[in-house]
Amino acid sequence: MSQDVWLVVGLGNPGPGHAANRHNVGQMVLDELATRVGGRFKATPGHRAQVLEGRLSMGGPKVVLAKPTSYMNLSGGPTSSLSKYFNVPADRVIAVHDEVDVDFDAVRVRTGGSENGHNGLRDMTKALGTRDYQRVRVGVGRPPGRQQTADYVLANFSSTERKTLPFVVDAAADAVEAIVNDGPAAAADRLNAR
């Protein structure tokens, strides 16, 4: 198993119709990370993902950034395929995803735990055979009133939220960098205290 490679998976749904949805914030974070790496995603049909390899810091560990081209609920197949191909153990896989149980504009990190009804995480857990992978939980908040959670996460961010969204995406990208460079425990201690 490789101890110097991290696989970072941004969860979301494919296609321009979903690009600005709350459910796609994980892929928005991966686009920011791609800017930091200084590269472009390339299609890898065999893995059903767009992939970019690089480093987030000079001399830092190698990262494989991946945006599955499958739908959210089928994120596990591409994740498992890439983790095997790059020989990355599950504890060095980072899922970046939307989280309704975290307030909008907050970012939390954690290792393992429940999927909290998130079907993308549920599929990853099934495909990886463990819950013990890293999570960067990007808060989108709870749906207002009686709106169904599925309708809420599949809707675009509000105009008010879009003003703050770039800062949230930046903070989530910082969280990924902290996990990769400092380790999950140190990143959680520092970031979750905010």
GROMACS .gro file of C-alpha atoms in nm:
model
  194
    1MET     CA    1   0.000   0.000   0.000
    2SER     CA    2   0.121   0.344  -0.085
    3GLN     CA    3   0.184   0.567   0.215
    4ASP     CA    4   0.259   0.879   0.014
    5VAL     CA    5  -0.050   0.904  -0.207
    6TRP     CA    6  -0.393   1.043  -0.117
    7LEU     CA    7  -0.709   0.996  -0.323
    8VAL     CA    8  -0.942   1.296  -0.295
    9VAL     CA    9  -1.292   1.237  -0.433
   10GLY     CA   10  -1.534   1.524  -0.488
   11LEU     CA   11  -1.889   1.394  -0.477
   12GLY     CA   12  -2.157   1.529  -0.708
   13ASN     CA   13  -2.374   1.459  -1.010
   14PRO     CA   14  -2.258   1.487  -1.372
   15GLY     CA   15  -2.369   1.744  -1.626
   16PRO     CA   16  -2.413   2.120  -1.638
   17GLY     CA   17  -2.766   2.100  -1.498
   18HIS     CA   18  -2.627   1.987  -1.163
   19ALA     CA   19  -2.307   2.194  -1.153
   20ALA     CA   20  -2.441   2.468  -0.920
   21ASN     CA   21  -2.645   2.235  -0.693
   22ARG     CA   22  -2.571   2.211  -0.321
   23HIS     CA   23  -2.512   1.838  -0.380
   24ASN     CA   24  -2.218   1.927  -0.608
   25VAL     CA   25  -2.020   2.136  -0.362
   26GLY     CA   26  -1.766   1.852  -0.334
   27GLN     CA   27  -1.685   1.887  -0.703
   28MET     CA   28  -1.662   2.265  -0.664
   29VAL     CA   29  -1.394   2.206  -0.398
   30LEU     CA   30  -1.208   1.970  -0.635
   31ASP     CA   31  -1.206   2.244  -0.900
   32GLU     CA   32  -1.040   2.476  -0.645
   33LEU     CA   33  -0.785   2.205  -0.559
   34ALA     CA   34  -0.712   2.159  -0.930
   35THR     CA   35  -0.631   2.531  -0.950
   36ARG     CA   36  -0.392   2.492  -0.656
   37VAL     CA   37  -0.225   2.189  -0.817
   38GLY     CA   38  -0.199   2.381  -1.143
   39GLY     CA   39  -0.349   2.120  -1.372
   40ARG     CA   40  -0.660   2.009  -1.555
   41PHE     CA   41  -0.883   1.709  -1.508
   42LYS     CA   42  -0.865   1.438  -1.773
   43ALA     CA   43  -1.136   1.183  -1.847
   44THR     CA   44  -1.054   0.827  -1.745
   45PRO     CA   45  -1.347   0.625  -1.882
   46GLY     CA   46  -1.218   0.299  -1.731
   47HIS     CA   47  -1.260   0.450  -1.385
   48ARG     CA   48  -1.573   0.658  -1.463
   49ALA     CA   49  -1.404   0.973  -1.333
   50GLN     CA   50  -1.213   1.284  -1.428
   51VAL     CA   51  -0.869   1.266  -1.269
   52LEU     CA   52  -0.578   1.498  -1.198
   53GLU     CA   53  -0.252   1.391  -1.033
   54GLY     CA   54  -0.021   1.635  -0.860
   55ARG     CA   55   0.095   1.784  -0.531
   56LEU     CA   56  -0.076   2.047  -0.317
   57SER     CA   57   0.251   2.175  -0.173
   58MET     CA   58   0.615   2.170  -0.271
   59GLY     CA   59   0.757   1.834  -0.169
   60GLY     CA   60   0.422   1.729  -0.022
   61PRO     CA   61   0.253   1.395  -0.076
   62LYS     CA   62   0.112   1.305  -0.415
   63VAL     CA   63  -0.263   1.355  -0.452
   64VAL     CA   64  -0.501   1.204  -0.702
   65LEU     CA   65  -0.798   1.438  -0.742
   66ALA     CA   66  -1.108   1.265  -0.878
   67LYS     CA   67  -1.453   1.379  -0.985
   68PRO     CA   68  -1.670   1.073  -1.055
   69THR     CA   69  -1.871   1.097  -1.377
   70SER     CA   70  -2.133   0.863  -1.231
   71TYR     CA   71  -2.430   0.991  -1.036
   72MET     CA   72  -2.382   1.064  -0.666
   73ASN     CA   73  -2.549   0.742  -0.554
   74LEU     CA   74  -2.294   0.542  -0.757
   75SER     CA   75  -1.979   0.714  -0.629
   76GLY     CA   76  -1.842   0.395  -0.476
   77GLY     CA   77  -1.747   0.220  -0.800
   78PRO     CA   78  -1.520   0.497  -0.932
   79THR     CA   79  -1.371   0.550  -0.585
   80SER     CA   80  -1.293   0.183  -0.533
   81SER     CA   81  -1.154   0.148  -0.886
   82LEU     CA   82  -0.919   0.443  -0.841
   83SER     CA   83  -0.809   0.338  -0.492
   84LYS     CA   84  -0.710  -0.003  -0.631
   85TYR     CA   85  -0.543   0.141  -0.942
   86PHE     CA   86  -0.331   0.389  -0.743
   87ASN     CA   87  -0.288   0.144  -0.451
   88VAL     CA   88  -0.437   0.388  -0.199
   89PRO     CA   89  -0.567   0.236   0.127
   90ALA     CA   90  -0.912   0.345   0.247
   91ASP     CA   91  -0.773   0.555   0.532
   92ARG     CA   92  -0.599   0.774   0.271
   93VAL     CA   93  -0.918   0.832   0.071
   94ILE     CA   94  -1.082   1.171   0.133
   95ALA     CA   95  -1.449   1.220   0.039
   96VAL     CA   96  -1.545   1.586  -0.005
   97HIS     CA   97  -1.922   1.617   0.018
   98ASP     CA   98  -2.224   1.828   0.109
   99GLU     CA   99  -2.354   1.786   0.463
  100VAL     CA  100  -2.702   1.898   0.572
  101ASP     CA  101  -2.617   1.841   0.940
  102VAL     CA  102  -2.351   2.113   0.926
  103ASP     CA  103  -2.453   2.480   0.898
  104PHE     CA  104  -2.397   2.651   0.566
  105ASP     CA  105  -2.051   2.811   0.553
  106ALA     CA  106  -1.900   2.567   0.805
  107VAL     CA  107  -1.655   2.289   0.719
  108ARG     CA  108  -1.586   1.986   0.937
  109VAL     CA  109  -1.344   1.696   0.899
  110ARG     CA  110  -1.373   1.349   1.038
  111THR     CA  111  -1.254   0.993   0.994
  112GLY     CA  112  -1.524   0.730   0.946
  113GLY     CA  113  -1.857   0.735   1.121
  114SER     CA  114  -2.212   0.717   0.995
  115GLU     CA  115  -2.312   0.821   0.645
  116ASN     CA  116  -2.606   1.023   0.793
  117GLY     CA  117  -2.834   0.915   0.508
  118HIS     CA  118  -2.592   1.043   0.242
  119ASN     CA  119  -2.628   0.797  -0.046
  120GLY     CA  120  -2.295   0.888  -0.205
  121LEU     CA  121  -2.112   0.807   0.118
  122ARG     CA  122  -2.321   0.492   0.165
  123ASP     CA  123  -2.212   0.368  -0.179
  124MET     CA  124  -1.847   0.454  -0.106
  125THR     CA  125  -1.860   0.263   0.222
  126LYS     CA  126  -2.006  -0.040   0.047
  127ALA     CA  127  -1.748  -0.031  -0.235
  128LEU     CA  128  -1.447   0.031  -0.006
  129GLY     CA  129  -1.568  -0.224   0.249
  130THR     CA  130  -1.514   0.018   0.537
  131ARG     CA  131  -1.633   0.347   0.683
  132ASP     CA  132  -1.279   0.437   0.787
  133TYR     CA  133  -1.201   0.689   0.516
  134GLN     CA  134  -1.161   1.065   0.564
  135ARG     CA  135  -1.447   1.311   0.517
  136VAL     CA  136  -1.446   1.681   0.447
  137ARG     CA  137  -1.804   1.776   0.531
  138VAL     CA  138  -1.905   2.099   0.359
  139GLY     CA  139  -2.207   2.244   0.535
  140VAL     CA  140  -2.514   2.326   0.330
  141GLY     CA  141  -2.755   2.345   0.626
  142ARG     CA  142  -3.098   2.192   0.672
  143PRO     CA  143  -3.381   2.251   0.424
  144PRO     CA  144  -3.622   2.527   0.526
  145GLY     CA  145  -3.972   2.444   0.643
  146ARG     CA  146  -4.108   2.118   0.509
  147GLN     CA  147  -3.889   2.102   0.198
  148GLN     CA  148  -3.764   1.750   0.130
  149THR     CA  149  -3.390   1.703   0.180
  150ALA     CA  150  -3.347   1.555  -0.169
  151ASP     CA  151  -3.515   1.858  -0.331
  152TYR     CA  152  -3.304   2.093  -0.120
  153VAL     CA  153  -2.964   1.942  -0.205
  154LEU     CA  154  -3.056   1.910  -0.573
  155ALA     CA  155  -3.136   2.283  -0.589
  156ASN     CA  156  -2.881   2.556  -0.659
  157PHE     CA  157  -2.736   2.765  -0.379
  158SER     CA  158  -2.942   3.077  -0.307
  159SER     CA  159  -2.825   3.418  -0.427
  160THR     CA  160  -2.729   3.505  -0.067
  161GLU     CA  161  -2.533   3.181  -0.027
  162ARG     CA  162  -2.352   3.234  -0.358
  163LYS     CA  163  -2.190   3.548  -0.213
  164THR     CA  164  -2.024   3.341   0.061
  165LEU     CA  165  -1.976   3.017  -0.137
  166PRO     CA  166  -1.625   3.097  -0.271
  167PHE     CA  167  -1.501   3.136   0.088
  168VAL     CA  168  -1.664   2.806   0.190
  169VAL     CA  169  -1.509   2.625  -0.107
  170ASP     CA  170  -1.170   2.778  -0.021
  171ALA     CA  171  -1.201   2.667   0.343
  172ALA     CA  172  -1.292   2.312   0.236
  173ALA     CA  173  -0.991   2.302   0.002
  174ASP     CA  174  -0.776   2.419   0.296
  175ALA     CA  175  -0.921   2.131   0.501
  176VAL     CA  176  -0.815   1.880   0.235
  177GLU     CA  177  -0.465   2.030   0.234
  178ALA     CA  178  -0.451   2.008   0.614
  179ILE     CA  179  -0.542   1.638   0.609
  180VAL     CA  180  -0.286   1.563   0.338
  181ASN     CA  181  -0.003   1.768   0.489
  182ASP     CA  182  -0.064   1.738   0.865
  183GLY     CA  183  -0.266   1.417   0.898
  184PRO     CA  184  -0.634   1.360   0.978
  185ALA     CA  185  -0.610   1.393   1.357
  186ALA     CA  186  -0.421   1.723   1.351
  187ALA     CA  187  -0.653   1.861   1.082
  188ALA     CA  188  -0.963   1.763   1.282
  189ASP     CA  189  -0.827   1.915   1.604
  190ARG     CA  190  -0.751   2.245   1.434
  191LEU     CA  191  -1.047   2.278   1.196
  192ASN     CA  192  -1.331   2.137   1.405
  193ALA     CA  193  -1.251   2.373   1.691
  194ARG     CA  194  -1.355   2.674   1.479
   0.00000   0.00000   0.00000
